[in-house]
Structures are given as C-alpha cells and as structure tokens.
Short mmCIF file of C-alpha atoms in Angstrom, two decimals:
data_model
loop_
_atom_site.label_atom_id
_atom_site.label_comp_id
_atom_site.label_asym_id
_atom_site.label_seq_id
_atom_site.Cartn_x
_atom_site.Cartn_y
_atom_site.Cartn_z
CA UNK A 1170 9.88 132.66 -3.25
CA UNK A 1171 11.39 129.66 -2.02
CA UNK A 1172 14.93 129.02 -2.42
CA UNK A 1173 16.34 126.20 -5.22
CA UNK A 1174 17.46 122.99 -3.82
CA UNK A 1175 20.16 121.85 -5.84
CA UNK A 1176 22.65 118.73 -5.61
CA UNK A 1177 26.31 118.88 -6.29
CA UNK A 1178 27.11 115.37 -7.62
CA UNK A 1179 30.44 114.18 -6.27
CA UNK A 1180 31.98 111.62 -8.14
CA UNK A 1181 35.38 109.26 -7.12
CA UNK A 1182 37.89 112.76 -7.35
CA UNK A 1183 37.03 114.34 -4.15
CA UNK A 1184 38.14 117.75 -5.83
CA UNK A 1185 36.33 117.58 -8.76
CA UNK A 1186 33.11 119.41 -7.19
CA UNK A 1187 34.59 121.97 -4.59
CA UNK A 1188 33.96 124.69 -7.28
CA UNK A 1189 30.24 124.00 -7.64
CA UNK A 1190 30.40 124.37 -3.50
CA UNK A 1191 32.30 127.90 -4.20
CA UNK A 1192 29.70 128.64 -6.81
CA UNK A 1193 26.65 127.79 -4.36
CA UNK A 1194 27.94 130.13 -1.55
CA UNK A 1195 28.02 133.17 -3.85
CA UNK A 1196 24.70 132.72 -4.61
CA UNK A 1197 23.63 131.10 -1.19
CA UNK A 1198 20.41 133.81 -1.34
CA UNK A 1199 18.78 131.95 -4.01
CA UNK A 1200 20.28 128.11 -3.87
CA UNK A 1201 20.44 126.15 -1.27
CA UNK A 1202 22.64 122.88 -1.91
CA UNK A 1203 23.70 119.16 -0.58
CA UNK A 1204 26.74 116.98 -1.99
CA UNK A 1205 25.56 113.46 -3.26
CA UNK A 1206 28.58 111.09 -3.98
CA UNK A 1207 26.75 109.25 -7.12
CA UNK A 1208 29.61 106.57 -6.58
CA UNK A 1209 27.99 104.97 -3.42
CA UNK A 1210 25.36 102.26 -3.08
CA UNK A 1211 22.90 104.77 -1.96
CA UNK A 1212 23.11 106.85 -4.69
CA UNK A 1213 19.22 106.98 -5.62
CA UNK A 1214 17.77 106.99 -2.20
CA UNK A 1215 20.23 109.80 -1.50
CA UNK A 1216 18.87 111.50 -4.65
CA UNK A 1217 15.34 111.12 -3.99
CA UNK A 1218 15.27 111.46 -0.54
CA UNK A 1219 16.55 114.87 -1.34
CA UNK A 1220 13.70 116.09 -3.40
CA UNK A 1221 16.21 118.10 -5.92
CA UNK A 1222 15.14 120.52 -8.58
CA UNK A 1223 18.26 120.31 -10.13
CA UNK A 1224 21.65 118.71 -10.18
CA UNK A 1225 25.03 119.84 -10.88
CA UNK A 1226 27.63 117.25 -12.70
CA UNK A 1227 31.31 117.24 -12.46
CA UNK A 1228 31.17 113.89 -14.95
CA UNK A 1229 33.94 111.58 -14.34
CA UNK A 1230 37.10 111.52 -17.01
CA UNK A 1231 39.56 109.26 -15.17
CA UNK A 1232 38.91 105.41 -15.75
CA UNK A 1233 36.45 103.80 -18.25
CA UNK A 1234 34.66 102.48 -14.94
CA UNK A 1235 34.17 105.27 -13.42
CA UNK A 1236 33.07 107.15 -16.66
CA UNK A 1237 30.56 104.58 -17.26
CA UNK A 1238 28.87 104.02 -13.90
CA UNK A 1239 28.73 107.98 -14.17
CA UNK A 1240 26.58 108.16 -17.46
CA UNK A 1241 24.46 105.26 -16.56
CA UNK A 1242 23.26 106.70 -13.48
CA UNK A 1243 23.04 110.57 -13.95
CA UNK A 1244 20.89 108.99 -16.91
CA UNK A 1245 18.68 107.24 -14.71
CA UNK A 1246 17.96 110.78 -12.44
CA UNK A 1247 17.67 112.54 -15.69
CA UNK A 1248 15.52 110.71 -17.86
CA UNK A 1249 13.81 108.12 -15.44
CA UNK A 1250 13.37 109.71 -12.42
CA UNK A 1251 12.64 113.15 -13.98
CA UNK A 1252 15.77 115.60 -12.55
CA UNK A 1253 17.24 118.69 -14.26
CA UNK A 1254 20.98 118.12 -14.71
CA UNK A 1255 23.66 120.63 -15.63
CA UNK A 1256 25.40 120.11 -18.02
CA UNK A 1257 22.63 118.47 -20.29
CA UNK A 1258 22.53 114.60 -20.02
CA UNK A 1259 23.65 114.52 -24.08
CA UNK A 1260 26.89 116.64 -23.28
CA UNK A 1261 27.79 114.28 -20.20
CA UNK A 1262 27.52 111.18 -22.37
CA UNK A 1263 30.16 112.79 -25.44
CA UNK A 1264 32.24 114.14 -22.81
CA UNK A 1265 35.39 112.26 -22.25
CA UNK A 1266 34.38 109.44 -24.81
CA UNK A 1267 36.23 109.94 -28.46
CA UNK A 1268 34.86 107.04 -29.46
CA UNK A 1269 30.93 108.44 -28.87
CA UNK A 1270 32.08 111.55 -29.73
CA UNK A 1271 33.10 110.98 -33.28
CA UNK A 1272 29.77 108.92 -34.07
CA UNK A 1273 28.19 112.26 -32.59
CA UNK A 1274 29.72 114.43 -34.78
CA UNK A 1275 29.12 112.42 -37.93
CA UNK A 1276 25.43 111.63 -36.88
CA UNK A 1277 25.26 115.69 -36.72
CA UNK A 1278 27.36 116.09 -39.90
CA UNK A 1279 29.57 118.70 -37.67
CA UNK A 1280 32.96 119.26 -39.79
CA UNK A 1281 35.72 117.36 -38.16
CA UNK A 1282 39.20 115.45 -38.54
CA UNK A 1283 38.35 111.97 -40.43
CA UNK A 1284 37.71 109.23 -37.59
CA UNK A 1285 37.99 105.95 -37.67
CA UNK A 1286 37.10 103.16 -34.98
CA UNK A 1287 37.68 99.47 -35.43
CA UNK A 1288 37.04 96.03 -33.25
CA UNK A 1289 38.84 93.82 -35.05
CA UNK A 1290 42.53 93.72 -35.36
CA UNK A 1291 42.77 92.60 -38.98
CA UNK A 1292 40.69 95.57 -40.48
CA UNK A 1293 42.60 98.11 -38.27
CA UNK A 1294 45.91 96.35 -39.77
CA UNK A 1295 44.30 97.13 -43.27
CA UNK A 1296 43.61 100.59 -42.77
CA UNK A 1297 47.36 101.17 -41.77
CA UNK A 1298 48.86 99.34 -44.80
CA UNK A 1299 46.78 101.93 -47.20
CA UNK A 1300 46.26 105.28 -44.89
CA UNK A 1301 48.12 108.40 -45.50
CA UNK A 1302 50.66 108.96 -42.76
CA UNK A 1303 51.02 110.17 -39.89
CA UNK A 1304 47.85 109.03 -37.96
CA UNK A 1305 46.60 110.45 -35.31
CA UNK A 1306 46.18 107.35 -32.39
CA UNK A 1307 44.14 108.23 -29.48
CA UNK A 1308 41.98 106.56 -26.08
CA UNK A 1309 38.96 107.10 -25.77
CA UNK A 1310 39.50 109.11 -22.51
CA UNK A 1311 42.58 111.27 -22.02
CA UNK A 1312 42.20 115.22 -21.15
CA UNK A 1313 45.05 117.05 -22.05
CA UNK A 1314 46.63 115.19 -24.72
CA UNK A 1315 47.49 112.52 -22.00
CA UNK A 1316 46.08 109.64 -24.67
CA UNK A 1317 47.52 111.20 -27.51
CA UNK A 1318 50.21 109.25 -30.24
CA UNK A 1319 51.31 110.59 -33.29
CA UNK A 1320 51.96 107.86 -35.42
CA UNK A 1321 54.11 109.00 -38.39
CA UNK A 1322 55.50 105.32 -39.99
CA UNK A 1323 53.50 102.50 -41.00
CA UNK A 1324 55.81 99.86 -38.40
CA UNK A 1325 54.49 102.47 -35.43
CA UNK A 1326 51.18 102.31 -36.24
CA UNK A 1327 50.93 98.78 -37.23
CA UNK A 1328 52.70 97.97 -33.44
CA UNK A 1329 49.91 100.56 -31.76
CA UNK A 1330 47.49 98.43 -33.27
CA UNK A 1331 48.90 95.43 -32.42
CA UNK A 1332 49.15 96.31 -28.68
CA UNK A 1333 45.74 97.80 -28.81
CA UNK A 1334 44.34 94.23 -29.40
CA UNK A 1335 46.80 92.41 -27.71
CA UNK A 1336 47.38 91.74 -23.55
CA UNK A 1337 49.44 94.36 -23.42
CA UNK A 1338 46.82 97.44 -23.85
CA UNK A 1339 47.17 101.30 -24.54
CA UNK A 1340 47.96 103.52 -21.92
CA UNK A 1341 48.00 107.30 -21.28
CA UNK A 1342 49.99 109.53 -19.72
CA UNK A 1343 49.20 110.21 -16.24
CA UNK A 1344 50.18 112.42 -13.29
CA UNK A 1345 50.90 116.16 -11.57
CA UNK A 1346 49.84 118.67 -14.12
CA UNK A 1347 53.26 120.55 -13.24
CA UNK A 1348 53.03 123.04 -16.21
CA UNK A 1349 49.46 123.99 -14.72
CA UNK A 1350 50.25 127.48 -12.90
CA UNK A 1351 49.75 127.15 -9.17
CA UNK A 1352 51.53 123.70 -8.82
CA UNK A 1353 54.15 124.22 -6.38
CA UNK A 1354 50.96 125.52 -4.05
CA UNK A 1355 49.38 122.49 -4.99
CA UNK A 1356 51.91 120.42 -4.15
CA UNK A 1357 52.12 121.78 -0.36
CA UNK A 1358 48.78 122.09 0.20
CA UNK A 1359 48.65 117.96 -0.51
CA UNK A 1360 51.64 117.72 1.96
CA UNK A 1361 50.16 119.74 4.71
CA UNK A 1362 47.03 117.30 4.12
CA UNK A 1363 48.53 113.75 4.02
CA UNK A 1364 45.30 111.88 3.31
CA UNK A 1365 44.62 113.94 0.50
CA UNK A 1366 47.99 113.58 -0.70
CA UNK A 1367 47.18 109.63 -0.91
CA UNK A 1368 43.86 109.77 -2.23
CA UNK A 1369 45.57 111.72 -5.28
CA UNK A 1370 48.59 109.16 -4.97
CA UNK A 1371 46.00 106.03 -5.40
CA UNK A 1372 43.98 108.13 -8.06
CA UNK A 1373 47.00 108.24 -10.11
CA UNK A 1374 47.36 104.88 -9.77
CA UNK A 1375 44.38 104.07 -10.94
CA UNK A 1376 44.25 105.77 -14.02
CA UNK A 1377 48.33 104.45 -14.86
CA UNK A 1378 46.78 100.66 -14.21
CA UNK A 1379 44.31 101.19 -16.76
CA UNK A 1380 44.59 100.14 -20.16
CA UNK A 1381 42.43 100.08 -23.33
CA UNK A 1382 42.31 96.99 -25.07
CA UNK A 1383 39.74 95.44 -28.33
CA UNK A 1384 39.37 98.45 -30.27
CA UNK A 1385 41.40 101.66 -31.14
CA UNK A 1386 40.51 104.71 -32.37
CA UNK A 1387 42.80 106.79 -35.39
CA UNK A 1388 41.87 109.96 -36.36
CA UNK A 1389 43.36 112.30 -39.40
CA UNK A 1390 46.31 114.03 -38.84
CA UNK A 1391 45.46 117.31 -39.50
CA UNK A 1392 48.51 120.07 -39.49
CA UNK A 1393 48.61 122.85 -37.27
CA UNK A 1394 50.09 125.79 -35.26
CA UNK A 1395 47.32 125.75 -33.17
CA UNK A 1396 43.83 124.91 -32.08
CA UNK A 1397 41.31 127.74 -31.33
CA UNK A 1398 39.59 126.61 -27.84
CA UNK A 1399 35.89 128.44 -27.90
CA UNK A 1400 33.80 128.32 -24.59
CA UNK A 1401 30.31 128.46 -24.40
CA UNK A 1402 28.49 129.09 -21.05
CA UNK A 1403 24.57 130.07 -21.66
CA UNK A 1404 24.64 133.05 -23.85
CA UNK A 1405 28.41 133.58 -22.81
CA UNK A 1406 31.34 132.87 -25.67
CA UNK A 1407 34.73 132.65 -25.33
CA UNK A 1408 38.04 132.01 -27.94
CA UNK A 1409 41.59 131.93 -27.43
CA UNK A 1410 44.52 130.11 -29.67
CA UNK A 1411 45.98 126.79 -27.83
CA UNK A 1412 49.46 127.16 -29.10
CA UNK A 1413 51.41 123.82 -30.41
CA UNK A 1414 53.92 122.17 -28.18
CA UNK A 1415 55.57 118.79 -29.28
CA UNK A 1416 52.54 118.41 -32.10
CA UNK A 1417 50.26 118.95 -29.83
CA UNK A 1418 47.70 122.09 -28.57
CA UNK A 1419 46.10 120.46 -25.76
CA UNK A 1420 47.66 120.33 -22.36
CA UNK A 1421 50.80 122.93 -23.96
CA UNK A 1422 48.78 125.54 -21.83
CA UNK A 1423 50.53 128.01 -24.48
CA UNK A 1424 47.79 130.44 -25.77
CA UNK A 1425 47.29 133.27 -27.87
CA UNK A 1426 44.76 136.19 -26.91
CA UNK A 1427 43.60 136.88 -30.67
CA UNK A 1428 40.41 138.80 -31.79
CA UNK A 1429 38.05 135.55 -32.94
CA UNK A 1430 36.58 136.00 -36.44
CA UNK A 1431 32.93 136.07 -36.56
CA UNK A 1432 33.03 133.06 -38.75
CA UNK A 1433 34.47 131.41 -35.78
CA UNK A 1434 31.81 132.41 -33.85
CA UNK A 1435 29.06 131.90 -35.74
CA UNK A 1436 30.23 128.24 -36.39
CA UNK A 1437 30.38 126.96 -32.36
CA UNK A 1438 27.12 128.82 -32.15
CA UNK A 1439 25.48 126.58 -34.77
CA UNK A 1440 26.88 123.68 -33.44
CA UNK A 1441 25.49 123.93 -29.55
CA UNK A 1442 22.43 125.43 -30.77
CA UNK A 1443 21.78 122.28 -32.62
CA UNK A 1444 21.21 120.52 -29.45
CA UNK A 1445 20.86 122.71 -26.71
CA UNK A 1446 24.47 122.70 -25.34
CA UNK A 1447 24.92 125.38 -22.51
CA UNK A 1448 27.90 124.28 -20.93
CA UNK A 1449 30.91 123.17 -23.59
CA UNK A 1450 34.16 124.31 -24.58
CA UNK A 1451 34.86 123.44 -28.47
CA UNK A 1452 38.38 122.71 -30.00
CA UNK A 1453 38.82 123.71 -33.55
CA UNK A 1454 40.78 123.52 -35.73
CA UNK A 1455 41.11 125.94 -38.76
CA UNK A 1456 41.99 124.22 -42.13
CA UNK A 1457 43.87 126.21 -44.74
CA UNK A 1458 41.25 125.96 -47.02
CA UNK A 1459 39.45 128.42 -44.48
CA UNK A 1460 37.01 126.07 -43.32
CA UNK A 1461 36.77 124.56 -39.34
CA UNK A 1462 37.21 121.20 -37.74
CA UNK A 1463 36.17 119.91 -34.50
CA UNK A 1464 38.83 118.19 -32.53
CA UNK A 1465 37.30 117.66 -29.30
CA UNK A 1466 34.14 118.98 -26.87
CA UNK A 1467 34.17 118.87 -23.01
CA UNK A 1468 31.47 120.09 -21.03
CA UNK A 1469 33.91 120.35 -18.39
CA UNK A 1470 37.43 121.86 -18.65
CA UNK A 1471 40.58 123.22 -16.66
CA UNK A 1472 41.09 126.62 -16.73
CA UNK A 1473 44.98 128.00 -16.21
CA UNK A 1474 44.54 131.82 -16.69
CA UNK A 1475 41.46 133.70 -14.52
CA UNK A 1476 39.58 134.57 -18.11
CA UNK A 1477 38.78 133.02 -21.16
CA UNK A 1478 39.43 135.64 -23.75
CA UNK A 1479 41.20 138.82 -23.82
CA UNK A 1480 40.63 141.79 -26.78
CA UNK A 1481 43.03 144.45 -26.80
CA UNK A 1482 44.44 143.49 -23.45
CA UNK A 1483 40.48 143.79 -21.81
CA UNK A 1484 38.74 140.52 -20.61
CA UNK A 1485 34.91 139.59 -21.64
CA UNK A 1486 32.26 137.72 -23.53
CA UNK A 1487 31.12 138.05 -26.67
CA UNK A 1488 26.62 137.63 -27.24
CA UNK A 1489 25.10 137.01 -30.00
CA UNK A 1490 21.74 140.01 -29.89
CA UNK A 1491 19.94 141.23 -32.68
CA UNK A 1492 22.07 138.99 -35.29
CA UNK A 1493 25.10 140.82 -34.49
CA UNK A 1494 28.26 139.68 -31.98
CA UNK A 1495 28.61 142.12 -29.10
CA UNK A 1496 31.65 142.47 -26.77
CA UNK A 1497 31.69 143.01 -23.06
CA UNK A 1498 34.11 143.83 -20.86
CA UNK A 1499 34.33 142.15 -17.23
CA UNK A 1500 35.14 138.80 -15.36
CA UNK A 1501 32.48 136.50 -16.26
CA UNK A 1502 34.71 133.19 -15.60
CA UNK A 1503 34.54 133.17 -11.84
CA UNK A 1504 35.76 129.91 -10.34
CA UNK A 1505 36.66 128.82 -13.82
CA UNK A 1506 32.97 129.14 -15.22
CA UNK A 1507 31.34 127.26 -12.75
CA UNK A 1508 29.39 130.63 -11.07
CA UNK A 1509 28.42 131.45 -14.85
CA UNK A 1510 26.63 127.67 -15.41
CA UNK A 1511 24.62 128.05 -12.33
CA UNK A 1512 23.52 131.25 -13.18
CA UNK A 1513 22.64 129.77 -16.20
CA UNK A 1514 21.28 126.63 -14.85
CA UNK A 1515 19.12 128.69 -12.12
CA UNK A 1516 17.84 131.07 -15.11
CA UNK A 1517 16.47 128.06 -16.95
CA UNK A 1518 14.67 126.13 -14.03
CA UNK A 1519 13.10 129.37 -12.59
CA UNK A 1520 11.65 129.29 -16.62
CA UNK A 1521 10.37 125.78 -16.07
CA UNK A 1522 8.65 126.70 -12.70
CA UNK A 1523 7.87 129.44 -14.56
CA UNK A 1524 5.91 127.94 -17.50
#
C-alpha cells in the first residue's frame, strides 16, 4: 500500500508548521510529506504539481492580509481543485475571524455571549447610549486576549467607537508571550539564530502596524471566574478551567484540572458534530443559570502544559462509545495535538480511498 502524500502548508510565520514536520516523522512509515509556502506566487502550481491527497493547515492569525489571502486560497485547493484539507475548510474560515464567527454561531443557533457588529459609526454610537455596561470590545483577530477591551463607562466606549471609525484605528496587543513556559529558551534560541530573531522582530511589527478601522465588534459582558477550554481532536475530548486574570481567561495561562460534567461534554459534542469539526478547541463559558456560552473556537491553539486534561492527577481523553463518556489514561497530545489530527486526518482519507 502506497504511502500518503501529504502537504504541510506554510504560511508567512516560518514556525507556525514545524509541528506538522514533527508530526510527519513519527509517522514517516505511512506519510510521506513536502512544505508548500501558500504565501508565494506559485502557490497552485506548487500544489498541483505535487499531486497531494491531503493538506495540512496552520491558518494564518496575525494580520487581516494574511488571514485573508489564507482562506481564499486553501478555498480554492479545497473546493475547486478538489484537495482534502485538515482542519476542514469551514473551521479555517471561523478561525481567527470574530466577526464570521459570531454570524456562525447565530446562523447555527449555538448559545453564546450577545454579539453585535456595526459599519456605521452613528448606529454603533446608539447602541452605547442605551446598552447595559460594561461591553465587551474586541478585533476581529487577536489570540490570547491580545484584542480584548473591557469597556465599563459609556465615555470609554463611546471613544472606542469613535477611534474604531476614525484614522486612528484599533489595535491589539502584540509581542513575546513571556508568561508562556519555555520563554527564556525561546528567547536564546532566537539569539543564537539572528535571522530568526528578525523575522520574529519584523513579524511583530507587522501585526503592532496594523489597525482595524470601519466597523467594530461588542460583545456581552458576561461575568466570570473562568472559561472552561474543551478540545476536540477526532474522537479525542479534552476540558480544563482557564482561570481569570485582569477580567480576562484567555492568554492568563492559569488553569484548573477539574473533572468536566457530562453536560459539558455532551454540549461541545453537539456543537462539532453539527458540522463535522475534527480539529477545534471550544471556549465556554458557564452561566449561573447552568446553561453554556460559546466565547470563542480555534481550530488551532497554543498549548502551555504537555496535556490537555488531568483527572485525579492522571492525563487522558474522554470518548463518547455506546452513549456513554469513557476515560483513558495516556498522552494523546503529542506535539500539542498535532500527531493526534494526522492520525485523524490519515484515518479519514484511507476511508475515502477506501469507499
């Protein structure tokens, strides 16, 4: 049986892939694989010239460029030209877009925080004069809570507005996760290796340049302690807490190892079911009404501990056989997930070539 040929889509962060490569080599018996940078000119002869089964996405969350030259063209290979792609085409396109994402989750009545989006200055400025405070203000990309403003009096959130539809733009926090464990090692591996230090340097200064202007985005201010982050990777789930730091869960790294309820479960099961999702970590949060919101999806997402979930001090998955949740002990989040999607991904093409 011939081996799969697979292609690791490299996009403008020349890191962003290296853990498909690791991936790849631990299963080098059945894969064999070639890195395509889908930011060059010869992005679709590159492709075809290949003769992929599959590809494998790291989609881009930097710039609004960069994010959109992504979906348009890992579109074009998917639906087009006929190509596999992992993560699915519909969880690229929501990832690292709140703006797409919130008319997603209302299109698919999925339970989450109020959302609003405007274009025009004037009924943005209307909204604030009548909306219960605080809003939450955020741009449409930002991992981490980089894009996030709380917005707790009417002259703040009138003056976000304001700058949102003026020259002078919304901007993000940007630069060295430093709280991310490992960043002192990090930091000297980038010395050791100047140019890499300066392609990180420039990408940085790319992402502080840019700013989002003509629309904004508020969302409901919902209060919490923390966000539960569920994982799931094929037929893999995850959950830990995302404890609160400064009002916010995400990028706080702070978590709590908690025993998920089945609820909890059974809810970000429903929701990737209901379109195929394989590859997605969910953010919830629980109301106290006992109910769950979705804050944010990512098909792709940083990983700061070597496992996902820990009960009673053991690490695992939890599957879902024989309507009933089962637990299993082991490491199933090798190079942060990205060995468990290809062994999902490979599973479902050998089906295809199967059928």
């Amino acid at each position: 049986m011939r081996k799969l040929r697979l292609a690791i889509l490299e996009n403008e962060d020349k890191e962003s892939h290296l853990l498909w490569i690791k991936a790849c080599e631990s299963m080098e018996q059945s894969v064999e694989w070639s890195v395509v940078n889908i930011t060059r000119s010869t992005w679709l002869q590159d492709i075809l010239r290949g003769s992929f089964d599959g590809l494998l996405a790291t989609p881009s969350g930097n710039t609004s460029s960069f994010k959109l030259l992504y979906d348009e063209r890992v579109r074009i290979l998917n639906t087009v030209c006929g190509i596999p792609v992992f993560p699915s085409l519909e969880e690229i396109l929501i990832y690292e877009n709140k703006r797409y994402l919130s008319y997603w989750l209302e299109a698919n009545n999925i339970p989450h925080p109020k959302t609003w989006v405007f274009y025009y200055e004037k009924e943005a400025l209307d909204f604030i004069r009548n909306a219960v405070l605080p809003v939450v203000g955020k741009t449409n990309i930002g991992a981490s809570g980089s894009g996030v403003s709380i917005l707790n009096s009417r002259a703040e959130a009138e003056q976000y507005v304001r700058m949102a539809f003026s020259g002078a733009g919304l901007k993000r926090k940007v630069g060295p996760k430093w709280r991310r464990k490992g960043f002192a090692g990090r930091v000297l591996l980038k010395l050791i290796h100047p140019r890499e230090f300066r392609l990180k340097m420039l990408s940085y200064k790319k992402e502080r340049s840019e700013k989002q202007r003509d629309f904004v985005l508020l969302q409901e201010y919902i209060r919490h302690t923390y966000e539960w982050r569920c994982v799931r990777i094929g037929d893999s789930f995850f959950a830990h807490k995302k404890l609160v730091r400064n009002e916010k869960a995400s990028g706080s790294l702070l978590k709590g190892y908690d025993q998920p309820p089945v609820d909890l479960l059974n809810f970000v099961r429903q929701i990737t079911e209901l379109r195929s999702f394989q590859s997605q970590a969910v953010d919830i949060f629980a109301t106290d009404k006992g109910t769950y919101l979705v804050n944010e999806m990512q098909c792709i997402f940083g990983q700061s501990d070597p496992y996902q979930m820990l009960i009673d001090g053991q690490s695992g998955r939890y599957i879902f056989d024989k309507d009933q949740w089962i637990f299993e002990a082991g490491d199933f989040n090798k190079y942060e997930c990205f060995l468990l999607r290809l062994e999902t991904f490979t599973a479902n093409l050998a089906g295809i070539k199967g059928n």
